[in-house]
Short mmCIF file of C-alpha atoms and ligand atoms in Angstrom, two decimals:
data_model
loop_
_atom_site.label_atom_id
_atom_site.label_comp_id
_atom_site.label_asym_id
_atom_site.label_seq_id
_atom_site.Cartn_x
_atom_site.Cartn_y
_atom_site.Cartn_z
CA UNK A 8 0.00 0.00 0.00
CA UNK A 9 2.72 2.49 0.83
CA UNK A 10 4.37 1.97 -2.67
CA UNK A 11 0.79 2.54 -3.88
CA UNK A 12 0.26 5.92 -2.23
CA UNK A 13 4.10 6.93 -3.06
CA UNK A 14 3.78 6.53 -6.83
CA UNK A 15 -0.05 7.47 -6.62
CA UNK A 16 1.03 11.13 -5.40
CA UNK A 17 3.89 11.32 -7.88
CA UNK A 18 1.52 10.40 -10.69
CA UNK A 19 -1.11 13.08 -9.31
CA UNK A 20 1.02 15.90 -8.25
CA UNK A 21 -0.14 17.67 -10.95
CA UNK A 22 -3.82 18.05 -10.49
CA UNK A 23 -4.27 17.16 -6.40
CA UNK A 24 -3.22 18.59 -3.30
CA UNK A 25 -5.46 16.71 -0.83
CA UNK A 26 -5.00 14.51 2.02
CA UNK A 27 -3.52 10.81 1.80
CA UNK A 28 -6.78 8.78 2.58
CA UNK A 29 -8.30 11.14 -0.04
CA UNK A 30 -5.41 10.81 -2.89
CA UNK A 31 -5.81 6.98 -2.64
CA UNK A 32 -9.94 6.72 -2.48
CA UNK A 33 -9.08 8.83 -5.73
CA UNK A 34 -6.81 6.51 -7.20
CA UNK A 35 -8.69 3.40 -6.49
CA UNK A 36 -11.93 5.62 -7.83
CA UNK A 37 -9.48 5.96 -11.16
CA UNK A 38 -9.68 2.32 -11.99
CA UNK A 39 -12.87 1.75 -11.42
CA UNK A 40 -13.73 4.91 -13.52
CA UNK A 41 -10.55 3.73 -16.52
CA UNK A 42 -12.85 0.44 -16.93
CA UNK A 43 -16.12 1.50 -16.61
CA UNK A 44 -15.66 4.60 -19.32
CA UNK A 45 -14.97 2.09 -21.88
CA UNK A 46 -16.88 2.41 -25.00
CA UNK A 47 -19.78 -0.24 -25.53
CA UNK A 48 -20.65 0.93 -28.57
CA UNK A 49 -21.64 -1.69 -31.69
CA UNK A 50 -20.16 -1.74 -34.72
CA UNK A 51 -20.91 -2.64 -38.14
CA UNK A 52 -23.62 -5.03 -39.25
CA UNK A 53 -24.21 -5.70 -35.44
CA UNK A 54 -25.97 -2.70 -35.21
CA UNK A 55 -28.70 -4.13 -37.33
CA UNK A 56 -28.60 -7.71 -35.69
CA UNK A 57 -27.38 -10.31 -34.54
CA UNK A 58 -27.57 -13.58 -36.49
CA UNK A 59 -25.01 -15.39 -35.50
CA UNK A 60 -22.58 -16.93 -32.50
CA UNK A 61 -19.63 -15.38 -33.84
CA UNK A 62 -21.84 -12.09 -34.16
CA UNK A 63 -23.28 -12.64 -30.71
CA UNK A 64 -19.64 -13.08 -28.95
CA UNK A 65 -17.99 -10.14 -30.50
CA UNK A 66 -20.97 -8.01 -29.48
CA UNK A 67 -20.24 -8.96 -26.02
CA UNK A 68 -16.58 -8.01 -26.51
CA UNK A 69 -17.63 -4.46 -27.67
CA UNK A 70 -20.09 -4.32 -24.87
CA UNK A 71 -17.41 -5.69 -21.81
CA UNK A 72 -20.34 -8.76 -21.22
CA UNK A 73 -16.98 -10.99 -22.23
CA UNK A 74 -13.38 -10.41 -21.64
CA UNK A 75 -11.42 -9.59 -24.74
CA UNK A 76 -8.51 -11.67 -23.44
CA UNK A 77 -8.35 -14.96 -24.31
CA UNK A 78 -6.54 -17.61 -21.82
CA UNK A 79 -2.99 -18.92 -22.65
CA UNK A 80 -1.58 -19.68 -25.32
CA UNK A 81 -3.32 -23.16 -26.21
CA UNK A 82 -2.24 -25.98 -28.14
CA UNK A 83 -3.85 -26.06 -31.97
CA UNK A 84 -1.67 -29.18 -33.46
CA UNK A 85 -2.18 -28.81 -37.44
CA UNK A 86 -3.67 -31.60 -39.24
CA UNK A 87 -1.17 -31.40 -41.68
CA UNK A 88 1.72 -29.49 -43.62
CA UNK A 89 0.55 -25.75 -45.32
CA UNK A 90 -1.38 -26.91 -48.88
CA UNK A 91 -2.46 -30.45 -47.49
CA UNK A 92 -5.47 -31.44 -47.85
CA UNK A 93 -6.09 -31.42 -44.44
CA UNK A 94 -4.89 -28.22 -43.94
CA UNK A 95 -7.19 -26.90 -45.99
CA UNK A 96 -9.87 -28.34 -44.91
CA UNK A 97 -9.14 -26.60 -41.59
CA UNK A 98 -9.48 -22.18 -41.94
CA UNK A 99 -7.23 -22.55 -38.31
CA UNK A 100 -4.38 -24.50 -40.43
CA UNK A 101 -3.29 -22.20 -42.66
CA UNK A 102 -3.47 -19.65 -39.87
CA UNK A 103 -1.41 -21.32 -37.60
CA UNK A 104 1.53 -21.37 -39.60
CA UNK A 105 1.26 -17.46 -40.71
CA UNK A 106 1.50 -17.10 -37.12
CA UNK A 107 4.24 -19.69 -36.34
CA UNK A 108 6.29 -17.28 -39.56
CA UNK A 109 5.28 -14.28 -37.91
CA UNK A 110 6.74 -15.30 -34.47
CA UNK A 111 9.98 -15.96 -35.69
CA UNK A 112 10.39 -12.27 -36.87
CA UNK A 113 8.28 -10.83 -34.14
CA UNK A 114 10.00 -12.30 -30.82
CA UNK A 115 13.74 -12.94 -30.10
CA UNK A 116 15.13 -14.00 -26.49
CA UNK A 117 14.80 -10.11 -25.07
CA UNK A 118 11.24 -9.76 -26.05
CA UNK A 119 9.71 -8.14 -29.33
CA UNK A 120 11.61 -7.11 -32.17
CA UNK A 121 11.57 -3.86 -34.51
CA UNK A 122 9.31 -5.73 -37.01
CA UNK A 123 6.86 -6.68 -33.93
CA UNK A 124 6.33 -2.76 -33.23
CA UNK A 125 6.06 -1.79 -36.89
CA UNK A 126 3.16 -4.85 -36.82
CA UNK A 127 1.44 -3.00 -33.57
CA UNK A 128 1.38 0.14 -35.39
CA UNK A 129 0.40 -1.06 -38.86
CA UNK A 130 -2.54 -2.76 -37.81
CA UNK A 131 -3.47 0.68 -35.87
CA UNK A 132 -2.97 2.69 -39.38
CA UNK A 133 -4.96 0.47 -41.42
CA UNK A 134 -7.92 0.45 -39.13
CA UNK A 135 -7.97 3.51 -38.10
CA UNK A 136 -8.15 5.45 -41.40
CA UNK A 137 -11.77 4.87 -40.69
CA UNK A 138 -14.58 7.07 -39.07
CA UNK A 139 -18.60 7.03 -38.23
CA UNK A 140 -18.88 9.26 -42.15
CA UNK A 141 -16.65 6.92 -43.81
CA UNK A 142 -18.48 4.97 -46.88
CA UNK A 143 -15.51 2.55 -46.76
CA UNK A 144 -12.24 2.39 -45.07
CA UNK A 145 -11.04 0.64 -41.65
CA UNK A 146 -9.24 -2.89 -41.19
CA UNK A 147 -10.07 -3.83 -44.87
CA UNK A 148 -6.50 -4.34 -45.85
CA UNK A 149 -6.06 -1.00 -48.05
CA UNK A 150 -3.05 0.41 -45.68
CA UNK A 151 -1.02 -2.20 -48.20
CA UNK A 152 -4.09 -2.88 -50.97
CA UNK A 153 -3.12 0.50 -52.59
CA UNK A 154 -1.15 4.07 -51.77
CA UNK A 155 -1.95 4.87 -48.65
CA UNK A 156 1.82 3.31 -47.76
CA UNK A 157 2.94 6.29 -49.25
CA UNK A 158 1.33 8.97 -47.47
CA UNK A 159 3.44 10.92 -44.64
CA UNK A 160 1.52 9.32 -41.52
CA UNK A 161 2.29 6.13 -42.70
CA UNK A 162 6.04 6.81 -43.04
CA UNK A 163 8.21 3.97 -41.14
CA UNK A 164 5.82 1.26 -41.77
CA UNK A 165 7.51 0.34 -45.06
CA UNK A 166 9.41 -2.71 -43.58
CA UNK A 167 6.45 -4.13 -42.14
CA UNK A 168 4.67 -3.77 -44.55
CA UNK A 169 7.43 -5.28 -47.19
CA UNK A 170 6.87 -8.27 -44.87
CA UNK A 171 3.23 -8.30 -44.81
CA UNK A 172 3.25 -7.90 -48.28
CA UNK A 173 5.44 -10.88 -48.44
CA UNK A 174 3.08 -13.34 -46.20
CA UNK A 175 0.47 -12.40 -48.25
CA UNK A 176 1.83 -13.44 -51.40
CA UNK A 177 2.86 -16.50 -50.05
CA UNK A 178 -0.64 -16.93 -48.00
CA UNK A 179 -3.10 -15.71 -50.19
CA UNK A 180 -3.25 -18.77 -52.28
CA UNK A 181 -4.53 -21.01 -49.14
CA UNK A 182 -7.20 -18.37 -48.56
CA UNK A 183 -5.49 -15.39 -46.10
CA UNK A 184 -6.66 -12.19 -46.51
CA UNK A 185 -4.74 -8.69 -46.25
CA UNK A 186 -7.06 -7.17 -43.66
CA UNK A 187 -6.82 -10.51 -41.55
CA UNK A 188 -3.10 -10.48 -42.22
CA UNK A 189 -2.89 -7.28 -40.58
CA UNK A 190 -4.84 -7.17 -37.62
CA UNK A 191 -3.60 -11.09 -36.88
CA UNK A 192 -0.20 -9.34 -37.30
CA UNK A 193 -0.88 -6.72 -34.56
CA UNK A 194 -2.00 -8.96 -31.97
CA UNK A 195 0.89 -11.71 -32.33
CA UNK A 196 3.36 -8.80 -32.70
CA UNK A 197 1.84 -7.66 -29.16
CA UNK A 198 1.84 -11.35 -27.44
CA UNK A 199 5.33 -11.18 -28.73
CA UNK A 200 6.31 -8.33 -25.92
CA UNK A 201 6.17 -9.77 -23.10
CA UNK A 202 3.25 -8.92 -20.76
CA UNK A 203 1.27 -8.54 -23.86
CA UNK A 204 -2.57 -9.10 -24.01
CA UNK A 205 -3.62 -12.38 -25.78
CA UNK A 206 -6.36 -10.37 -27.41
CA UNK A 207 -9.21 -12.36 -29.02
CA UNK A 208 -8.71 -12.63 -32.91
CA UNK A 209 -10.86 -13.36 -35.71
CA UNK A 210 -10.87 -13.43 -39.62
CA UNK A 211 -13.41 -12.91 -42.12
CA UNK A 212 -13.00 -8.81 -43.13
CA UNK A 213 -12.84 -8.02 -46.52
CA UNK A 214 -10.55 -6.66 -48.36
CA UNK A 215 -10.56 -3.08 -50.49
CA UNK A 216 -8.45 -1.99 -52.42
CA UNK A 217 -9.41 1.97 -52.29
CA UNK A 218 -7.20 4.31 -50.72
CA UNK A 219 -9.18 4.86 -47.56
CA UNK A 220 -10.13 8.79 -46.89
CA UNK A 221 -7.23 10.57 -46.27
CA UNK A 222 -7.25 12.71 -42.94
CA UNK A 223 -8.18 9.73 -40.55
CA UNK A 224 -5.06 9.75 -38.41
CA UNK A 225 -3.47 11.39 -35.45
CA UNK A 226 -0.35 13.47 -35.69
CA UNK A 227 1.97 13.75 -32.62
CA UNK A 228 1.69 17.64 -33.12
CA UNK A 229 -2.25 17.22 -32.35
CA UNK A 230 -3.47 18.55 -28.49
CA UNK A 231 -5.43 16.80 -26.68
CA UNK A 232 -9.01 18.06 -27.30
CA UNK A 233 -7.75 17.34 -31.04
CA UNK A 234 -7.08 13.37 -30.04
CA UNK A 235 -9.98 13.03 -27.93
CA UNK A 236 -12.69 14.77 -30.77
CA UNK A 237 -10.75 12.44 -33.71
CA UNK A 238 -10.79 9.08 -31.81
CA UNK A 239 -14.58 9.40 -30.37
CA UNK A 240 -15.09 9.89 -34.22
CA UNK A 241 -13.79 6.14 -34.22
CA UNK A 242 -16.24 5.30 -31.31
CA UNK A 243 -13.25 5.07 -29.09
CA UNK A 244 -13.93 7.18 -25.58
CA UNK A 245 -10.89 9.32 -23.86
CA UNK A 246 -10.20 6.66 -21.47
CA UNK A 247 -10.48 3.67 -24.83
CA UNK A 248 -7.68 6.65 -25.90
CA UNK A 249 -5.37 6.65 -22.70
CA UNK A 250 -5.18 2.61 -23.26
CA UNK A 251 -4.95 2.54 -26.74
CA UNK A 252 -1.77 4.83 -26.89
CA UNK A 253 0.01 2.51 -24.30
CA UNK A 254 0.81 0.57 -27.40
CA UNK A 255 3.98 2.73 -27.21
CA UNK A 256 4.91 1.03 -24.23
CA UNK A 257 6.32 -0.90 -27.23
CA UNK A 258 7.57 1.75 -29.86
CA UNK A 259 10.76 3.43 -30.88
CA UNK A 260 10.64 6.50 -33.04
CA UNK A 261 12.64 7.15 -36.21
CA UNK A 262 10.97 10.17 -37.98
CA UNK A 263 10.10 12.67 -35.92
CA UNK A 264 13.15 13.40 -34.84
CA UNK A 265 16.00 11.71 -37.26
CA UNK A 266 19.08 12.70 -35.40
CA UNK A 267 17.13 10.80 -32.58
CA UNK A 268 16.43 7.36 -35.13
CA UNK A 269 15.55 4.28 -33.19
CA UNK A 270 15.08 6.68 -30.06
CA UNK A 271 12.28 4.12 -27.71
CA UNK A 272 9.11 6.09 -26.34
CA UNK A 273 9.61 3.87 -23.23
CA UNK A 274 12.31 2.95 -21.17
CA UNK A 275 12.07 -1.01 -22.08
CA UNK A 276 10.18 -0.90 -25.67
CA UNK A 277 11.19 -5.17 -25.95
CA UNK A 278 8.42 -5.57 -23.28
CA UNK A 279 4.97 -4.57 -22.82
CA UNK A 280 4.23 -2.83 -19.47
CA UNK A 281 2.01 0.31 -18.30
CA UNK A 282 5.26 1.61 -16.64
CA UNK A 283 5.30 3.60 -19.86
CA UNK A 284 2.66 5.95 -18.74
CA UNK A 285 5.28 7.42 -16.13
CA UNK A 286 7.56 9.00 -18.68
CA UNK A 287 5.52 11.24 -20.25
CA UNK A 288 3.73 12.84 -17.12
CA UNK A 289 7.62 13.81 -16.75
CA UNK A 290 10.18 15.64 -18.44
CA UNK A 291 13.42 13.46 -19.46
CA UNK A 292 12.69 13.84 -23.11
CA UNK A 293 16.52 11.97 -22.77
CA UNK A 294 16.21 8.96 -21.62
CA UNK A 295 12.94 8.26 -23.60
CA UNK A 296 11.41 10.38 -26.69
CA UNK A 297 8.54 12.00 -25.24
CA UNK A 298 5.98 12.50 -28.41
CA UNK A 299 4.29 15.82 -28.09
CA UNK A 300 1.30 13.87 -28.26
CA UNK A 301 1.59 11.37 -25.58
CA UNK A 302 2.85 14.34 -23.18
CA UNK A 303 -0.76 16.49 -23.98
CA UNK A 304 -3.08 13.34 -23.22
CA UNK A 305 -0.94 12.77 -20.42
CA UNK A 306 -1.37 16.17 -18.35
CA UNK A 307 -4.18 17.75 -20.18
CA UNK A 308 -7.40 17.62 -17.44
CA UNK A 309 -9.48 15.78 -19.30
CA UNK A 310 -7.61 12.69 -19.83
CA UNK A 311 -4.73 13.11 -16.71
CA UNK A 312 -6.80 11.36 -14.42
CA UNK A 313 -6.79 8.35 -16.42
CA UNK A 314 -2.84 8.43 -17.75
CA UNK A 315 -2.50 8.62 -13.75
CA UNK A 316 -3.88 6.02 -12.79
CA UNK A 317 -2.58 3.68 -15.51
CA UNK A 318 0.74 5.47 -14.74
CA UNK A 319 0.16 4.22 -11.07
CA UNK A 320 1.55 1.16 -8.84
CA UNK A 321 -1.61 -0.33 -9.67
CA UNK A 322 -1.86 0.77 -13.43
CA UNK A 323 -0.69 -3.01 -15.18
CA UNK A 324 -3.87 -4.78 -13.49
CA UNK A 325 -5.99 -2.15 -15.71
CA UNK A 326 -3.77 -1.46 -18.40
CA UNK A 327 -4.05 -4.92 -20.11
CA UNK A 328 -7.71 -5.32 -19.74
CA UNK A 329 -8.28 -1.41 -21.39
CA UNK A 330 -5.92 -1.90 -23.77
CA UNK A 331 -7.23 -5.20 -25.35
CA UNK A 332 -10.92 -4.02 -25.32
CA UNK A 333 -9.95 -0.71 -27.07
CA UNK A 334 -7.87 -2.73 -29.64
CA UNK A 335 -10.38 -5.49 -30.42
CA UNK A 336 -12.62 -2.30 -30.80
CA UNK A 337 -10.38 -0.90 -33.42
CA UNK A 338 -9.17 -4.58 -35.47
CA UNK A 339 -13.14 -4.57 -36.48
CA UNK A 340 -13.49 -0.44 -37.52
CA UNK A 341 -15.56 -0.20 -40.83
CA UNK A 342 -15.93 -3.94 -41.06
CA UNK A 343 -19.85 -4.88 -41.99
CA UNK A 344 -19.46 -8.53 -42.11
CA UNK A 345 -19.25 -9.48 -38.49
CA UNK A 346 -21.90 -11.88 -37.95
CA UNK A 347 -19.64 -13.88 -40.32
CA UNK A 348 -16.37 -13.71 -38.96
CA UNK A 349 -14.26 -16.94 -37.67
CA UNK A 350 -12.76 -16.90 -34.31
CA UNK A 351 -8.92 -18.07 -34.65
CA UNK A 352 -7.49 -16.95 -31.16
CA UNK A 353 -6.67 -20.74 -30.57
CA UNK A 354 -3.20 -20.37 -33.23
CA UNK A 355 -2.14 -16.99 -31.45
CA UNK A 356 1.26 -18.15 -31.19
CA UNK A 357 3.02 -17.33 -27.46
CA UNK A 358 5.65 -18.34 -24.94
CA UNK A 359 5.50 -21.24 -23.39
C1 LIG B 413 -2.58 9.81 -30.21
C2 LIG B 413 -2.45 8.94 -31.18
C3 LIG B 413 -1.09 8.52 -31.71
C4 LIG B 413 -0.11 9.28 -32.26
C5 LIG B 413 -0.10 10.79 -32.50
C6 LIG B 413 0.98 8.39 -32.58
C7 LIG B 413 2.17 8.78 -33.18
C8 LIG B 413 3.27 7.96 -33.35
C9 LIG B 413 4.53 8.38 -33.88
C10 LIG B 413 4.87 9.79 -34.37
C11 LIG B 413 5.37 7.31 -33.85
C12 LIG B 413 6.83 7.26 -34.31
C13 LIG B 413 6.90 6.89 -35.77
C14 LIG B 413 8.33 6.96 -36.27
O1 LIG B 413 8.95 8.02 -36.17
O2 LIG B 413 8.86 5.92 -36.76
C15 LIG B 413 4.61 6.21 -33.33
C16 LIG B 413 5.12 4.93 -33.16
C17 LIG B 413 4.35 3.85 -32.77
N1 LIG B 413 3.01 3.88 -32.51
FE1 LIG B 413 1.86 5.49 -32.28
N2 LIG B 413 0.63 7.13 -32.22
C18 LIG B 413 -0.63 7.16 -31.70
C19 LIG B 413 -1.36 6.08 -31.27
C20 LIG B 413 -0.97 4.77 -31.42
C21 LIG B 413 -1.83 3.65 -31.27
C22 LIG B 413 -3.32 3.73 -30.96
C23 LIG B 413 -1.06 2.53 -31.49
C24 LIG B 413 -1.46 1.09 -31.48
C25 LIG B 413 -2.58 0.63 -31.03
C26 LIG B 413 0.27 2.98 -31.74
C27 LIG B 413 1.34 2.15 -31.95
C28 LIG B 413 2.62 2.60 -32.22
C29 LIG B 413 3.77 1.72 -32.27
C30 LIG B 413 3.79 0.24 -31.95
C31 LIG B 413 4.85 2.51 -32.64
C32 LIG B 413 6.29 2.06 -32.86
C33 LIG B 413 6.51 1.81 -34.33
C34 LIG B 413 7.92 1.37 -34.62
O3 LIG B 413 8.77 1.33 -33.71
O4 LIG B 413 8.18 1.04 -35.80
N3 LIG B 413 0.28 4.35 -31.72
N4 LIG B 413 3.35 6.62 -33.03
C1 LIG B 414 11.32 15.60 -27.27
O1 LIG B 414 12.42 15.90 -28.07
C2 LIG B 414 12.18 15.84 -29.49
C3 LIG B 414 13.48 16.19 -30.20
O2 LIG B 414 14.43 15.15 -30.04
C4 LIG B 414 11.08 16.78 -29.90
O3 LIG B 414 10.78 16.60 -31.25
C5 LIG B 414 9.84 16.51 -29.05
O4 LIG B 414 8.87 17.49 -29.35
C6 LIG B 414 10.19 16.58 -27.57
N1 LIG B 414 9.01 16.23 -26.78
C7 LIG B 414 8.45 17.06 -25.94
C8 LIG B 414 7.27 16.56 -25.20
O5 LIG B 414 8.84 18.19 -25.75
#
């Protein structure tokens, strides 16, 4: 409890002056309030109906009846090798061994690799080109379907997506799809930090080949009124926000400041822990490369409440739980088919 209240008023110094008893009823108040101002918003077709099992579990995802983390890693054996016939008679099969590729350049002995964080981030850029007034856009595959590789927010995903590219040429022909590719890509690459959420993964999207609307995406120049307006466009709430950007608890910069390439936005980038939210309610812009961005959500009022708490002894017991609600949330933006998806969590590769 001590280390609790230490790190609680650290965290809060900015906004409170009160009491002890009162600084940790606050705290404790803070989680309670991170998990309950999720959004629980539907998406897609499920806002007609529901017509399916598949469409009836990922509405409980979105609405926090069901836990978008999935248990351990479990143990899918593949009927056969990739292109036998019993491999393809099973949609897990061919799934199973993108992900058993995918690990291999995603995790190494220290934790996740460059390629994992470029996967995190990709699989955030594809989806969220995508708002309520889009016709068409979201995880559909077009981050890598047509040119939106080439426009300046999606500078430093060229590697990743070289590699994507690649699976999917190689994939493709057994029935993999670039949208799946993608978001499957962003959920091993974060069970490949360690500490990473096991979030619950499906296929099915489909894929487009349009450019999605340009406009879509943050910049780390953007306040925080600017972040919160642009994401609740996305159905994401401030707190879904807070969570979502702990991603960078994994990420390393390279473009916003090049004299500063391969800078990390977090002390331990290889690992995935909400001990991230402490650097940027600080000032060593040294140690770590604090984004503009990440430092406005973290001390602007609206949202400094919640950075505080996650930033707080107690933030990693919320952190995880936030951040894989928010994220399933975002792998399904602008996808209409979701009565029809497939549920494929069970070849999630992970440590053992
Ligand atoms: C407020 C919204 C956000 C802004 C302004 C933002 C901005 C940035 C910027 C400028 C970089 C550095 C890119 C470079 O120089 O190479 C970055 C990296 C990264 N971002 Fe974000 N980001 C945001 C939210 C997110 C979200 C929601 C996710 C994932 C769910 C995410 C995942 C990542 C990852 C994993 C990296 C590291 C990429 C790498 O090392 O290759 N970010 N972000
Ligand atoms: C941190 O330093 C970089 C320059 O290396 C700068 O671009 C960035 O804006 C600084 N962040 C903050 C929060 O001041």
């Amino acid at each position: 409890m001590r280390s609790l209240i230490l790190l609680g008023c650290a965290a809060i110094a900015v906004i409170a002056h009160p009491g002890m008893d009162r600084i940790v009823a606050e705290i404790e108040a803070r989680h309670d309030y991170v998990l309950a101002a999720r959004s629980t918003s539907l998406l897609g077709d499920l806002r007609e109906e529901t017509t399916t099992a598949t469409g009836q579990l990922i509405a409980d995802i979105l609405t926090d009846v069901t836990n978008a983390i999935a248990p351990d890693a479990q143990s899918y054996q593949p009927p056969g090798s990739l292109g036998s016939a019993s491999c393809r008679s099973d949609t897990l099969c061919v799934w199973y061994y993108v992900g058993k590729e995918m690990w291999a350049a995603f995790a190494d002995q220290s934790g996740c690799t460059d390629l994992a964080r470029g996967a995190i981030r990709q699989g955030f850029h594809d989806a969220a080109a995508w708002d309520v007034d889009s016709p068409y856009g979201g995880a559909d595959g077009s981050l890598l379907l047509s040119d939106e590789l080439t426009r300046p927010e999606n500078r430093g995903l060229q590697a990743i997506g070289a590699v994507t590219k690649a699976l999917y040429d190689k994939y493709h022909p057994y029935g993999t799809g670039m949208a799946d590719l993608i978001q499957f890509g962003a959920i091993v690459g974060t069970v490949a930090c360690p500490g990473g959420p096991r979030i619950r993964t499906f296929i099915g999207r489909k894929d487009d080949n349009r450019a999605a609307p340009p406009g879509k995406l943050p910049s780390p120049f953007m306040n925080a009124p600017t972040l919160i307006s642009l994401f609740a466009k996305k159905t994401f709430t401030p707190s879904d926000l807070v969570a979502l950007v702990g991603a960078h608890t994994s990420a390393r910069q390279r473009l916003v400041d090049p004299s500063r390439a391969g800078a990390a936005l977090d002390t331990d980038p290889q690992i995935w822990d909400a001990s991230y939210y402490r650097g940027p309610l600080g000032n060593d812009n040294q140690t770590i490369f604090i984004l503009p961005s990440d430092q406005a959500l973290a001390r602007d009022p609206s949202t400094n409440g919640i950075w505080s708490a996650l930033a707080s002894a107690n933030g990693q017991a919320i952190f995880n739980p936030a951040y894989a609600q928010a994220y399933f949330r975002m792998s399904i933006l602008g996808v209409n088919n979701l009565n029809r998806l497939q549920e494929i969590t069970s070849v999630v590769p992970g440590r053992r």
